[in-house]
XYZ file of C-alpha atoms in Angstrom:
679
model
C 91.886 2.021 57.744
C 93.680 2.219 60.962
C 96.447 4.693 59.399
C 93.979 6.571 57.412
C 92.416 7.248 60.263
C 95.396 7.881 62.757
C 96.503 10.589 59.906
C 92.826 12.241 60.162
C 93.588 12.441 63.740
C 97.180 14.025 63.680
C 95.714 16.463 61.173
C 92.832 17.560 62.909
C 91.423 16.298 66.151
C 88.201 15.733 66.783
C 85.712 13.623 68.547
C 85.352 9.846 67.989
C 84.504 7.890 65.773
C 84.987 10.796 63.032
C 81.600 12.163 61.110
C 80.857 10.065 57.754
C 81.846 12.383 54.985
C 78.438 14.149 53.635
C 76.534 11.783 51.558
C 74.251 13.661 48.700
C 70.337 13.190 49.789
C 67.896 11.857 47.351
C 65.593 14.326 46.352
C 61.638 12.787 46.579
C 60.349 12.596 42.852
C 57.745 14.826 42.180
C 54.712 13.663 40.650
C 55.757 14.773 36.880
C 59.044 12.985 37.296
C 57.287 9.679 38.312
C 54.949 9.964 36.011
C 57.224 11.181 32.894
C 54.833 14.306 32.365
C 55.629 17.155 29.844
C 54.384 20.637 30.469
C 52.006 21.557 27.422
C 50.769 24.910 26.801
C 48.430 24.133 23.864
C 47.394 21.046 25.255
C 48.933 19.493 21.703
C 51.083 16.721 22.563
C 55.196 17.382 22.168
C 57.048 16.714 19.004
C 60.333 14.542 19.467
C 63.801 14.440 16.928
C 62.372 11.128 15.734
C 58.819 11.716 15.400
C 57.398 14.838 13.905
C 53.927 16.354 15.094
C 53.593 13.033 17.135
C 52.546 13.776 20.781
C 54.178 10.713 22.021
C 57.416 10.167 23.622
C 59.176 7.376 21.874
C 61.597 5.954 23.840
C 62.754 2.392 23.770
C 60.806 0.094 25.592
C 62.382 -2.903 28.008
C 62.285 -6.540 26.816
C 59.584 -8.188 28.451
C 57.429 -11.381 28.085
C 54.061 -10.720 26.207
C 51.634 -9.779 27.970
C 48.098 -11.119 28.159
C 44.850 -8.866 27.979
C 42.937 -10.645 30.187
C 45.547 -12.181 32.916
C 46.060 -8.641 34.649
C 49.384 -7.097 35.090
C 52.553 -8.697 35.575
C 54.570 -8.634 38.767
C 55.612 -5.294 39.710
C 58.554 -4.228 42.261
C 57.747 -3.094 45.431
C 58.266 0.509 45.087
C 58.759 2.557 42.361
C 61.566 4.449 43.613
C 64.690 4.261 43.003
C 67.083 2.638 45.383
C 69.234 4.625 48.022
C 72.295 6.181 46.594
C 74.577 3.916 48.981
C 73.324 1.029 47.493
C 74.025 2.645 43.961
C 77.205 3.467 44.998
C 78.123 -0.549 46.671
C 76.473 -1.708 43.579
C 79.021 0.471 40.984
C 81.912 -1.030 42.941
C 81.143 -4.599 42.612
C 79.666 -3.955 38.578
C 80.944 -2.040 36.270
C 78.469 0.225 34.677
C 77.692 -0.389 31.236
C 76.671 2.359 28.403
C 72.882 2.117 27.840
C 72.213 0.418 24.921
C 71.123 2.698 21.365
C 67.143 2.532 20.841
C 66.316 -0.309 19.017
C 63.641 0.119 16.450
C 60.825 -2.049 17.597
C 59.258 -4.813 14.878
C 55.919 -5.526 14.535
C 55.728 -8.824 16.028
C 57.628 -7.796 19.229
C 56.560 -8.574 22.115
C 54.490 -5.755 22.075
C 51.796 -7.173 20.214
C 52.476 -5.181 17.064
C 52.875 -1.415 17.611
C 50.631 0.753 15.196
C 52.178 1.885 12.066
C 56.029 0.509 12.723
C 56.199 3.461 15.416
C 58.555 3.213 18.249
C 56.609 1.783 21.415
C 56.411 4.245 24.613
C 58.450 4.013 27.657
C 55.726 2.348 29.984
C 54.819 4.810 32.948
C 54.889 3.752 36.106
C 51.520 1.802 37.692
C 49.581 4.142 39.861
C 47.032 1.721 40.209
C 46.678 -1.667 41.723
C 45.439 -3.565 39.875
C 44.762 -2.937 36.255
C 44.303 -5.057 32.707
C 47.322 -4.849 30.267
C 46.467 -2.356 27.449
C 48.443 -4.747 24.773
C 47.348 -8.181 24.082
C 49.494 -11.046 23.117
C 49.455 -12.651 19.616
C 47.085 -15.564 19.045
C 48.217 -19.461 19.788
C 47.629 -20.179 16.247
C 48.343 -17.348 13.555
C 47.308 -17.264 10.327
C 49.179 -19.869 8.207
C 49.881 -21.895 11.263
C 48.776 -26.026 10.477
C 47.741 -26.715 14.148
C 46.208 -30.310 12.876
C 42.511 -31.611 12.215
C 41.118 -31.732 15.667
C 42.488 -28.393 17.133
C 40.779 -26.919 13.590
C 37.939 -28.457 14.567
C 37.873 -27.265 18.526
C 39.249 -23.795 17.581
C 36.977 -22.973 14.728
C 34.062 -24.131 16.644
C 34.695 -21.998 19.435
C 35.445 -18.728 17.165
C 31.906 -19.013 15.982
C 30.099 -19.916 19.380
C 31.705 -16.781 20.567
C 30.183 -14.708 17.781
C 26.890 -16.281 17.692
C 25.016 -13.071 18.708
C 26.327 -11.115 15.806
C 25.502 -13.588 13.186
C 21.977 -14.212 14.137
C 20.217 -11.523 16.496
C 19.709 -9.616 13.116
C 16.914 -11.577 11.491
C 15.174 -11.374 14.995
C 14.749 -7.811 15.110
C 13.788 -6.978 11.364
C 11.898 -10.017 10.679
C 9.148 -8.675 12.818
C 9.471 -5.398 11.813
C 8.501 -6.564 7.877
C 5.496 -8.484 9.760
C 7.106 -11.759 9.240
C 5.545 -14.846 10.615
C 7.686 -17.104 12.927
C 8.171 -19.409 10.169
C 9.409 -16.469 7.838
C 12.045 -15.683 10.650
C 13.179 -19.688 10.654
C 13.607 -19.449 7.258
C 15.566 -16.046 7.270
C 17.573 -17.110 10.171
C 18.679 -20.630 7.883
C 19.418 -18.076 4.900
C 21.427 -16.382 7.293
C 23.574 -19.120 8.117
C 24.201 -20.401 4.655
C 25.132 -17.117 3.420
C 27.990 -15.958 5.950
C 29.344 -19.412 5.779
C 29.563 -18.948 1.676
C 30.844 -15.274 2.013
C 33.776 -16.462 4.833
C 34.692 -18.995 2.774
C 34.718 -16.604 -0.129
C 36.917 -13.651 1.628
C 38.885 -16.169 3.151
C 40.578 -17.617 -0.326
C 39.678 -14.596 -2.530
C 39.502 -11.548 -0.621
C 42.407 -10.444 2.340
C 42.571 -13.988 3.272
C 42.619 -12.623 6.774
C 40.787 -14.650 9.328
C 37.901 -12.715 9.488
C 33.962 -13.920 9.500
C 31.737 -12.361 7.316
C 28.180 -11.925 8.264
C 24.969 -9.599 8.761
C 26.370 -5.967 9.639
C 24.647 -4.120 12.017
C 25.966 -1.217 9.892
C 23.204 -1.961 7.362
C 20.538 -2.372 9.873
C 19.378 0.968 10.395
C 18.819 1.879 6.567
C 16.779 -1.275 6.868
C 14.680 -0.580 9.032
C 14.468 2.915 7.245
C 13.402 1.456 4.159
C 11.145 -1.158 5.994
C 9.480 1.834 7.882
C 8.764 3.530 4.312
C 5.578 5.649 3.610
C 4.495 3.340 0.921
C 4.918 0.020 2.867
C 2.101 1.619 5.660
C -0.863 0.518 3.849
C 0.040 -3.041 3.387
C -2.719 -5.719 4.640
C -1.248 -9.112 3.261
C 1.867 -10.273 2.229
C 4.036 -7.364 3.544
C 6.827 -9.625 4.478
C 7.927 -10.591 0.883
C 6.951 -7.410 -0.495
C 9.212 -5.363 1.628
C 12.188 -8.307 1.294
C 11.980 -8.009 -2.165
C 12.227 -3.755 -2.072
C 15.110 -4.847 0.359
C 16.586 -7.074 -1.918
C 16.764 -4.747 -4.771
C 18.316 -2.118 -2.320
C 20.812 -4.294 -1.573
C 22.126 -5.395 -4.686
C 22.096 -2.105 -5.781
C 24.846 -1.390 -2.585
C 26.441 -4.739 -3.213
C 27.283 -3.999 -6.664
C 28.244 -0.141 -5.852
C 30.824 -1.649 -3.260
C 32.255 -4.060 -6.397
C 33.447 -0.988 -8.239
C 34.622 0.564 -5.291
C 36.997 -2.329 -4.557
C 37.752 -3.579 -8.028
C 38.296 -0.248 -9.592
C 41.157 0.769 -7.162
C 38.620 3.650 -5.769
C 39.083 1.966 -2.155
C 42.892 2.605 -2.697
C 42.607 6.436 -3.217
C 39.528 6.634 -0.404
C 42.363 4.796 2.349
C 44.077 7.895 2.206
C 40.989 9.802 3.880
C 40.364 6.719 6.215
C 42.086 7.080 9.620
C 41.288 6.041 13.173
C 39.970 9.026 14.117
C 37.054 8.436 11.386
C 36.471 4.940 11.940
C 36.117 5.394 15.683
C 33.320 7.710 16.022
C 31.577 6.148 12.699
C 31.335 2.718 14.712
C 30.712 3.668 17.658
C 27.842 5.875 16.537
C 26.399 2.057 14.813
C 25.721 0.728 18.409
C 24.529 4.269 19.863
C 22.259 4.252 17.622
C 19.858 1.689 18.567
C 19.427 2.748 22.109
C 15.540 3.660 21.745
C 14.906 0.022 20.564
C 17.434 -1.777 23.395
C 15.502 -1.303 27.289
C 12.372 -0.348 25.327
C 11.846 -3.816 24.580
C 13.648 -5.437 27.652
C 11.108 -3.365 29.536
C 8.265 -5.585 28.321
C 9.205 -8.252 30.422
C 11.632 -6.458 32.616
C 12.350 -9.135 35.324
C 14.029 -11.709 32.706
C 15.334 -8.634 30.437
C 17.478 -7.342 33.668
C 18.411 -11.128 34.251
C 19.352 -11.556 31.402
C 21.612 -8.414 30.522
C 23.308 -9.066 34.474
C 24.220 -12.813 33.572
C 26.119 -11.701 30.095
C 27.727 -8.494 32.347
C 28.837 -11.148 34.543
C 29.839 -13.748 32.464
C 32.175 -11.176 30.042
C 33.294 -8.975 32.946
C 32.985 -10.596 36.403
C 34.112 -14.118 35.318
C 36.328 -13.005 32.443
C 39.628 -14.314 34.236
C 38.770 -17.843 35.713
C 39.861 -20.775 33.570
C 38.328 -23.883 32.925
C 40.352 -26.462 31.552
C 42.961 -24.186 30.236
C 40.390 -21.681 28.800
C 38.153 -18.680 29.798
C 35.138 -20.433 29.350
C 33.053 -17.444 30.377
C 34.646 -14.478 28.782
C 34.296 -16.592 25.587
C 31.043 -17.967 26.014
C 29.499 -15.388 27.512
C 26.573 -14.695 25.301
C 25.342 -18.101 24.864
C 25.714 -19.454 28.418
C 23.515 -16.425 29.423
C 21.066 -17.275 26.908
C 20.932 -20.555 27.871
C 20.759 -20.279 31.667
C 18.417 -17.230 31.142
C 16.074 -19.116 28.676
C 15.849 -21.848 30.937
C 14.722 -20.355 33.652
C 12.186 -18.835 31.902
C 10.977 -22.157 30.460
C 10.907 -22.966 34.176
C 8.611 -20.413 34.967
C 6.574 -20.760 31.891
C 5.568 -24.721 32.740
C 5.065 -23.737 36.496
C 2.306 -21.226 35.184
C 3.962 -18.020 36.641
C 3.472 -16.310 33.260
C -0.467 -17.780 32.593
C -3.489 -15.809 33.115
C -6.782 -17.274 33.384
C -8.797 -16.937 30.218
C -6.365 -15.325 28.287
C -4.215 -16.509 24.677
C -0.893 -15.067 23.731
C -1.234 -15.712 20.282
C -4.887 -13.394 20.352
C -3.699 -9.993 19.675
C -4.602 -7.105 22.536
C -6.990 -5.323 19.970
C -9.077 -8.796 19.267
C -9.359 -9.457 23.056
C -12.956 -8.128 24.692
C -11.520 -8.784 28.268
C -9.837 -5.745 29.396
C -8.091 -8.283 31.868
C -6.450 -10.432 29.155
C -5.838 -6.975 27.180
C -3.919 -5.528 30.100
C -1.713 -9.103 30.332
C -1.033 -10.089 26.484
C 1.987 -8.170 25.710
C 3.424 -9.789 29.299
C 2.292 -12.936 28.374
C 3.906 -12.852 24.566
C 7.339 -11.613 26.034
C 8.003 -13.600 28.841
C 6.446 -16.923 27.773
C 8.531 -18.974 25.768
C 5.762 -21.195 24.146
C 4.662 -18.819 21.788
C 6.553 -19.511 18.723
C 5.341 -22.058 16.871
C 8.431 -22.099 14.556
C 9.941 -25.503 16.092
C 6.928 -27.218 15.771
C 5.734 -26.439 12.198
C 9.513 -26.290 10.781
C 10.698 -29.328 8.714
C 13.833 -30.810 9.367
C 15.449 -30.169 6.131
C 14.894 -26.636 4.444
C 17.664 -25.835 1.204
C 17.839 -21.981 1.326
C 18.004 -20.960 -2.818
C 18.236 -17.415 -4.608
C 15.296 -15.416 -4.947
C 13.152 -17.569 -2.670
C 10.989 -14.632 -1.606
C 10.586 -13.510 -5.289
C 11.866 -11.392 -8.033
C 14.105 -8.380 -6.102
C 12.276 -4.892 -6.762
C 14.718 -2.328 -7.751
C 14.177 1.498 -6.339
C 16.923 4.166 -7.029
C 16.208 6.194 -4.047
C 16.334 2.908 -1.562
C 19.330 1.547 -3.682
C 21.455 4.904 -3.334
C 20.519 4.680 0.565
C 22.196 1.497 0.957
C 25.334 2.724 -1.462
C 26.032 5.047 1.462
C 25.948 2.265 3.883
C 27.986 0.110 2.097
C 30.838 2.746 2.190
C 30.382 3.176 5.903
C 30.881 -0.911 5.970
C 33.719 -0.501 3.817
C 35.232 2.016 6.497
C 34.286 -0.527 9.362
C 36.265 -3.225 7.567
C 39.121 -1.621 7.025
C 39.750 -0.982 10.505
C 39.001 -4.328 11.077
C 41.782 -5.481 8.451
C 44.329 -3.311 9.927
C 43.489 -4.249 13.579
C 43.724 -8.013 12.679
C 46.595 -8.347 10.761
C 48.758 -7.113 13.550
C 47.797 -10.091 15.425
C 48.148 -12.696 13.076
C 50.334 -11.675 9.812
C 53.908 -10.577 8.764
C 52.692 -7.518 7.992
C 49.670 -5.200 7.486
C 48.264 -5.709 3.963
C 49.010 -3.838 0.888
C 46.520 -0.918 -0.408
C 45.700 -3.271 -3.385
C 44.738 -6.154 -0.703
C 42.196 -3.828 0.982
C 40.954 -3.013 -2.156
C 40.571 -6.552 -3.008
C 39.035 -7.391 0.355
C 36.277 -4.631 -0.216
C 35.355 -6.092 -3.790
C 34.669 -9.262 -2.471
C 32.868 -8.060 0.567
C 30.605 -6.359 -2.379
C 30.158 -9.589 -4.323
C 29.128 -11.330 -0.548
C 26.556 -8.353 -0.494
C 24.941 -8.969 -3.806
C 24.956 -12.619 -2.659
C 22.937 -11.790 0.734
C 20.525 -9.710 -1.633
C 19.755 -12.503 -4.062
C 19.560 -15.120 -0.894
C 17.368 -12.876 0.960
C 18.807 -11.920 3.750
C 17.256 -8.663 4.756
C 20.624 -6.899 5.325
C 24.041 -6.818 3.386
C 27.305 -8.645 4.169
C 30.651 -7.293 5.642
C 33.324 -7.915 8.001
C 31.602 -8.401 11.779
C 33.428 -5.993 13.739
C 33.655 -7.961 16.957
C 36.470 -9.853 14.593
C 38.997 -8.232 16.227
C 37.847 -9.070 20.099
C 37.406 -12.426 19.447
C 40.648 -13.361 17.758
C 42.284 -11.667 21.114
C 40.049 -13.512 23.039
C 40.059 -17.036 21.777
C 43.475 -16.788 20.685
C 42.595 -18.453 17.282
C 43.603 -16.266 14.168
C 44.370 -19.218 11.474
C 42.230 -18.684 8.496
C 41.924 -23.365 8.585
C 39.917 -23.233 11.398
C 37.525 -20.061 10.545
C 37.212 -22.199 7.140
C 35.965 -25.157 9.045
C 33.253 -22.995 10.789
C 32.141 -21.922 8.173
C 31.455 -25.314 6.537
C 29.732 -26.139 9.736
C 27.442 -22.929 9.188
C 26.424 -23.947 5.759
C 25.745 -27.482 6.755
C 23.439 -26.364 9.614
C 22.078 -24.115 7.121
C 20.309 -27.169 5.596
C 18.794 -28.397 9.001
C 15.510 -26.534 9.194
C 15.172 -27.094 13.101
C 18.416 -25.331 13.365
C 16.820 -22.066 12.429
C 13.310 -22.370 13.680
C 15.326 -23.208 17.200
C 16.830 -19.762 16.940
C 13.691 -18.112 15.856
C 12.089 -19.224 18.769
C 14.112 -17.352 21.315
C 11.803 -15.035 23.239
C 12.102 -11.182 22.076
C 12.872 -9.792 25.601
C 15.998 -11.775 25.636
C 17.103 -10.716 22.288
C 16.741 -7.415 23.362
C 18.812 -7.933 26.558
C 21.680 -9.631 24.267
C 21.648 -6.757 21.816
C 21.882 -4.273 24.504
C 25.269 -5.869 25.588
C 26.091 -6.434 21.470
C 25.575 -2.700 20.790
C 27.277 -1.596 23.620
C 30.339 -3.885 22.925
C 30.040 -2.452 19.330
C 30.465 0.606 20.473
C 33.540 0.155 22.505
C 35.025 -1.671 19.882
C 34.795 1.423 17.870
C 36.205 4.126 20.265
C 39.177 1.236 20.728
C 40.527 2.283 17.190
C 41.833 5.531 19.332
C 44.642 3.288 20.483
C 46.374 3.793 17.222
C 46.480 7.459 17.900
C 47.711 10.254 20.034
C 44.800 9.877 22.680
C 46.191 12.999 24.457
C 45.786 15.063 21.878
C 43.337 17.845 22.179
C 42.829 17.970 18.639
C 41.353 14.462 18.152
C 39.109 14.265 21.210
C 37.427 17.373 19.997
C 37.205 15.555 16.290
C 35.926 12.676 18.081
C 33.562 14.218 20.515
C 32.004 16.729 18.007
C 31.522 13.753 15.537
C 29.420 11.523 18.201
C 27.812 14.345 19.840
C 26.299 15.613 16.187
C 25.607 12.021 15.789
C 22.809 11.981 18.188
C 21.833 15.613 18.024
C 21.356 15.917 14.052
C 19.296 12.705 13.539
C 17.460 13.925 16.726
C 16.305 16.614 14.959
C 15.451 14.818 11.882
C 13.656 12.146 13.611
C 11.386 14.952 15.881
C 10.813 17.647 13.219
C 6.858 17.806 13.047
C 6.508 14.223 14.386
C 3.123 13.637 15.711
C 2.815 10.695 18.168
C -0.288 9.268 17.060
C -0.255 9.731 13.141
C 1.702 6.097 12.936
C 0.055 4.709 15.891
C 0.876 1.275 14.104
C 4.791 1.383 14.296
C 5.527 0.632 17.664
C 7.673 3.362 19.373
C 10.851 1.888 19.205
C 10.698 2.040 15.280
C 9.527 5.807 15.253
C 13.087 7.033 14.576
C 13.014 5.696 11.224
C 9.906 6.677 9.770
C 11.387 10.247 9.148
C 11.292 9.514 5.564
C 7.630 10.887 6.166
C 7.948 14.148 7.929
C 11.580 15.126 7.576
C 12.760 18.747 7.254
C 13.942 18.991 3.844
C 11.151 19.408 1.223
C 12.346 19.725 -2.682
C 11.010 19.470 -5.929
C 11.491 15.607 -5.606
C 9.853 13.525 -3.672
C 12.981 10.556 -4.037
C 15.739 13.593 -2.972
C 13.599 14.057 0.036
C 13.588 10.570 0.990
C 17.074 9.981 0.278
C 18.260 13.314 2.472
C 15.639 12.784 4.935
C 16.616 8.943 5.584
C 20.575 9.513 5.186
C 20.556 12.647 7.761
C 17.807 10.556 9.800
C 21.069 8.446 10.670
C 23.706 8.463 13.464
C 25.928 6.650 11.867
C 26.382 8.831 8.420
C 26.435 12.185 10.453
C 28.990 10.992 12.793
C 31.234 9.555 9.469
C 30.884 12.877 7.389
C 31.489 15.094 10.845
C 34.568 12.827 11.373
C 35.984 12.621 7.978
C 35.789 16.245 7.051
C 37.193 17.488 10.199
C 40.014 14.865 10.446
C 41.286 15.836 6.574
C 41.001 19.257 6.867
C 42.328 19.988 10.333
C 46.216 20.481 10.457
C 47.238 17.354 12.580
C 50.869 15.376 12.400
C 51.050 11.484 11.156
C 51.393 10.293 14.433
C 49.210 12.342 16.115
C 46.136 11.190 13.575
C 47.858 7.699 13.747
C 47.081 7.163 10.236
C 46.854 3.829 8.955
C 50.194 2.525 7.124
C 49.703 -0.380 4.862
C 52.682 -2.657 3.002
C 54.064 -1.254 0.110
C 53.312 -3.366 -3.159
C 57.034 -3.895 -4.041
C 58.441 -4.329 -1.187
C 55.706 -6.914 -0.313
C 56.582 -9.305 -3.219
C 60.180 -9.391 -2.496
C 58.729 -11.073 1.063
C 57.644 -14.706 0.805
C 56.011 -14.459 3.919
C 54.154 -11.715 3.102
C 53.294 -13.551 -0.416
C 51.780 -16.237 1.605
C 50.040 -14.398 4.033
C 47.811 -12.470 1.369
C 48.543 -14.078 -2.139
C 45.759 -15.887 -4.060
C 45.649 -19.576 -3.394
C 46.431 -21.940 -6.299
C 48.363 -19.316 -8.439
C 45.417 -17.688 -9.080
C 46.967 -14.276 -8.581
C 49.320 -14.971 -11.409
C 46.601 -14.310 -14.185
C 45.882 -10.851 -12.384
C 49.372 -9.284 -11.915
C 48.243 -6.839 -14.483
C 45.579 -5.330 -11.768
C 48.162 -3.482 -9.712
C 45.099 -1.864 -7.737
C 43.827 -4.779 -6.494
C 46.570 -7.285 -5.321
C 49.939 -7.791 -4.258
């Protein structure tokens, strides 16, 4: 270095030490370069060479460990900016620069948790927030065909069903009082729901898609059932109205289930799959949750302090305490609903025992209209809502009860009510399609084939027919919360789900179990339903992650479907509605009496009933608007997020796929000729 510096002095004398050669200054990165922003004139996503009309830039994702949905973001470097040029040059001298590897095609079971439709994973953008949950959940601890052992199967199966207990038991607690049923009737319906849910889950696990999906009463059927319950022909009933309305519901549910069986086993569902995409399913499922806003807080307000406490408890467990682990499990997140219910119910019991909700000379079991005292008429509703001893079901219920078919009597078939349930079964099928696809990305080797999806819908139709025969009040379908439960509990094993189904069947024979559930105070049920319906809405909108979220096309379609799903039914529900015309109907059930005053008037009363009822249901409007717009407005496959199902010929050549979806005990060999409902 001395010789070179001397030569420099001889050639060009100057000050010592000489000034270093000028180095290129690192230009500060703009916001666009830091975030990977690309300008768009029309608001649509820019297509790239490898993905036509997509809108998502497909770049290779760096290898990383499987992330956890609830564990928070992984450790990030202190600075998102590149190292200074000097450090870069020093590293280049010591280590030769390697050429960048070619972009690798991502596989469905990589650490990214399964990209939708086999698309390449997008490069992660810099994290602009200090603390944010990961958007990609890790795969379950036990997948579809794992054999963890008897004890883990029992533990995880129990955990799986307890985390979904709200979705299984809460619907009868809403419907039976609306039908005029007694607490004993409610206990019998709850036991029936447990039995049918266990039977249909086993049926779906063996003969349906074979995915670990719990079957049970679906919220999709709740709004049509309430519309049938509040039909004009039932207003004048004075006695035995519960059994009479239940028999009409049974007939309608059986008709809807039979239609769903035809939809699945004739192969029509395989054709219908071409029209069902995330942009259609998202607003439809979200509208199911939003449609019950008139019931939620209206019922909570009857005992405001206990209702608010119940709602705050479940929110605290599900959100604020969700990352806290006990014995390696997120207990508060997994058991948010039963924990919140147990604690609030215990507090209500203490307040009842200490006389907080006791009013001198008043009896909560005497209707307000029969009370002579104005003081008692004022407080009787509060007593019935806040006290925990108003239900005598637990005392009068037998220890053993065997729910049997046609226990309420012979079903009554009405074509107009049956057609309403047929439309509900179509929407329930669309909801199940989204659950099939999302759950298969977690637990299976590949997504199911179109034939397997059709087979699953056919089995759900059989399950709905069984629900109609036993008399649960609503149809049976894949519970939407399945995907959330699999992601939270890390259990995707069908053996565990089958074990839990057997436990449900055994519990249905214990009459005290159904009576205990039926004795939950109404205000606590309403508070839990506020949370359940909100989560159902969120789960519906989460399907949009399979499409291009930044696409203005998708945003307009979903936004318009959601808005019209609230506005159009509101027009039908309020058309020429006289506030005091049906005083016997509670205010939160007023939206379901539209069949008696709707705007559509034709020459047929049956046609009037069907059109006025269907167009007053939020989910029907959302489904129709999204279905028409998504299939007529131009858009690329990746932009729309089309579901891609496995090809039957390819699936038959892969033993892993055959083990995932093939029928057990070589049953499938007898039905190989039925190409549309299997592999």
